[in-house]
Coordinates of C-alpha atoms in Angstrom, one line a residue:
M1 CA 38.0 112.9 1.7
S2 CA 41.0 114.7 0.2
R3 CA 40.8 118.4 -0.1
V4 CA 43.9 118.6 -2.1
G5 CA 42.8 116.0 -4.6
S6 CA 39.5 117.7 -5.4
K7 CA 41.2 121.0 -6.4
E8 CA 41.4 121.7 -10.1
I9 CA 44.7 122.4 -11.9
M10 CA 44.8 125.3 -14.3
I11 CA 46.9 124.7 -17.4
P12 CA 48.8 127.8 -18.6
E13 CA 48.4 128.8 -22.3
N14 CA 52.0 127.9 -23.2
V15 CA 51.7 124.3 -21.8
K16 CA 50.4 121.3 -23.7
V17 CA 49.1 118.3 -21.6
S18 CA 48.4 114.8 -23.0
I19 CA 47.5 111.5 -21.5
E20 CA 49.1 108.4 -23.0
G21 CA 48.1 105.1 -21.3
K22 CA 48.8 105.5 -17.6
N23 CA 51.2 108.5 -18.0
I24 CA 50.5 112.2 -18.2
H25 CA 52.9 114.3 -20.3
A26 CA 53.4 118.1 -20.1
D27 CA 55.4 120.1 -22.6
G28 CA 56.2 123.8 -22.1
P29 CA 58.9 126.4 -22.5
M30 CA 61.1 124.9 -19.8
G31 CA 61.1 121.4 -21.2
K32 CA 59.1 118.1 -21.1
L33 CA 58.1 116.1 -18.1
F34 CA 55.8 113.2 -17.4
S35 CA 54.3 111.5 -14.4
K36 CA 52.7 108.0 -13.9
I37 CA 49.1 107.9 -12.9
N38 CA 47.8 105.7 -10.1
K39 CA 45.5 102.9 -11.4
D40 CA 42.6 104.0 -9.1
I41 CA 42.7 107.7 -10.2
S42 CA 41.1 109.0 -13.3
I43 CA 42.1 112.3 -15.0
N44 CA 39.8 114.6 -17.0
I45 CA 41.1 117.5 -19.1
E46 CA 38.5 120.1 -20.1
N47 CA 38.8 123.9 -20.9
N48 CA 42.5 124.2 -19.8
K49 CA 41.6 122.6 -16.4
I50 CA 42.6 119.2 -15.0
R51 CA 40.3 117.4 -12.6
M52 CA 41.2 114.2 -10.8
N53 CA 38.7 111.7 -9.4
A54 CA 39.2 108.7 -7.2
S55 CA 37.5 105.5 -8.4
N56 CA 36.9 104.1 -4.8
T57 CA 36.9 105.5 -1.3
D58 CA 39.4 103.3 0.5
K59 CA 42.1 105.0 2.6
E60 CA 45.0 104.3 0.3
T61 CA 43.3 105.5 -2.8
L62 CA 42.3 108.8 -1.1
A63 CA 45.9 109.3 0.1
F64 CA 47.2 108.8 -3.4
W65 CA 44.5 111.1 -4.9
G66 CA 46.1 114.2 -3.2
L67 CA 49.6 113.1 -3.9
Q68 CA 48.8 112.5 -7.6
R69 CA 47.2 115.9 -7.9
N70 CA 50.3 117.6 -6.4
L71 CA 52.7 115.6 -8.7
V72 CA 50.8 116.6 -11.8
N73 CA 50.6 120.2 -10.6
N74 CA 54.4 120.2 -10.0
I75 CA 55.1 119.0 -13.6
I76 CA 52.9 121.7 -15.0
L77 CA 54.5 124.4 -12.9
G78 CA 57.9 123.0 -13.8
V79 CA 57.5 123.1 -17.6
S80 CA 55.9 126.6 -17.4
K81 CA 57.9 128.5 -14.8
G82 CA 60.5 126.1 -13.3
F83 CA 61.7 125.8 -9.8
T84 CA 64.6 127.6 -8.1
K85 CA 66.6 127.2 -4.9
K86 CA 69.4 129.3 -3.5
L87 CA 72.3 128.1 -1.4
E88 CA 74.6 130.3 0.7
M89 CA 78.1 129.2 1.9
N90 CA 79.3 130.7 5.2
G91 CA 82.9 130.2 6.2
V92 CA 86.4 131.6 5.6
G93 CA 87.6 130.6 2.2
Y94 CA 84.4 129.0 1.1
R95 CA 83.6 129.6 -2.5
A96 CA 82.3 128.0 -5.7
S97 CA 83.3 128.1 -9.3
L98 CA 81.8 126.7 -12.4
K99 CA 83.5 125.2 -15.4
D100 CA 81.5 123.6 -18.2
R101 CA 79.1 121.1 -16.5
E102 CA 81.2 120.8 -13.3
L103 CA 80.8 122.7 -10.1
S104 CA 84.0 123.1 -8.0
L105 CA 83.5 123.8 -4.3
Q106 CA 86.2 125.0 -1.9
L107 CA 84.9 124.2 1.6
G108 CA 87.9 124.2 3.8
F109 CA 89.0 120.7 2.9
S110 CA 92.5 119.9 1.6
H111 CA 91.0 119.4 -1.8
D112 CA 88.3 120.9 -4.0
I113 CA 85.0 119.0 -4.3
K114 CA 83.9 118.4 -7.9
F115 CA 80.2 118.0 -8.5
D116 CA 78.9 117.0 -12.0
I117 CA 75.7 118.9 -12.8
P118 CA 72.9 116.7 -14.0
E119 CA 71.4 117.2 -17.5
N120 CA 68.2 119.2 -16.7
I121 CA 69.7 121.4 -13.9
K122 CA 71.2 124.9 -14.3
I123 CA 73.5 126.2 -11.7
T124 CA 74.6 129.9 -11.6
I125 CA 76.9 131.6 -9.2
E126 CA 75.5 135.0 -8.2
K127 CA 78.4 135.7 -5.8
Q128 CA 81.3 133.4 -5.0
T129 CA 79.3 132.2 -2.0
I130 CA 75.7 132.2 -3.4
L131 CA 74.6 129.4 -5.7
K132 CA 71.3 129.5 -7.7
I133 CA 70.0 126.0 -8.7
S134 CA 67.1 125.9 -11.1
G135 CA 65.3 123.4 -13.3
S136 CA 62.0 122.1 -14.4
D137 CA 61.8 119.0 -12.2
K138 CA 61.1 119.9 -8.6
Q139 CA 62.3 116.6 -7.2
L140 CA 65.6 116.8 -9.1
V141 CA 66.2 120.4 -8.0
G142 CA 65.7 119.4 -4.4
A143 CA 67.9 116.3 -4.7
V144 CA 70.8 118.4 -6.2
T145 CA 70.4 121.0 -3.5
S146 CA 70.4 118.4 -0.8
K147 CA 73.5 116.7 -2.3
I148 CA 75.5 120.0 -2.4
K149 CA 74.4 120.9 1.2
S150 CA 75.6 117.4 2.4
Y151 CA 79.2 118.3 1.5
R152 CA 79.4 120.7 4.5
L153 CA 76.3 120.9 6.7
P154 CA 76.0 124.1 8.8
E155 CA 77.5 123.6 12.3
P156 CA 75.7 125.1 15.3
Y157 CA 78.6 127.0 16.9
K158 CA 79.8 129.4 14.2
G159 CA 77.3 128.7 11.5
K160 CA 79.9 127.6 9.0
G161 CA 78.7 125.4 6.1
I162 CA 76.2 125.4 3.2
K163 CA 72.6 126.3 3.9
E164 CA 69.6 127.5 1.9
V165 CA 69.0 131.3 1.8
G166 CA 66.6 132.1 4.6
Q167 CA 67.2 128.9 6.5
Y168 CA 67.6 129.4 10.2
I169 CA 70.4 127.6 11.9
L170 CA 69.9 126.9 15.7
R171 CA 73.0 128.3 17.3
K172 CA 74.6 127.0 20.4
E173 CA 76.6 128.9 23.0
G174 CA 80.3 128.0 23.2
K175 CA 82.3 126.6 26.1
K176 CA 82.4 128.7 29.3
K177 CA 85.2 129.1 31.7

């Protein structure tokens, strides 16, 4: 039985949650999000708490029960607080600049890399080498972070590249004579 699926989700005061058909909608200060509900899972909203129940006990339904609970929890956290990730660029001449809805990255290539920022994502540059990516959709924030990191992955010898703040890079020893 799923331990995650049986946990209740607390709804903050500034968030409105509604169920329309097989979708759950959340509206809060950070925006609006929705999630589809699995056909075998029922959702009850009472006293600013959401409780999920699985209709049957087969293995697949129980697996989706915990997943569905986390997806609904993420949209409620997203519209109330939002999600944030920080990226750090290490390397000589590596820097970022922002112009309108376009991020320009200088990563040691012969050209700048232009990245169009998606609609619901906000990118701020704290220093020239530290980016802060924030938004209400956890999946979209992670996808944008992953896309930006993919332009220059950290290499193991000098550690040059783009990594998340706090991420440990396994370093290798260089060539010996």
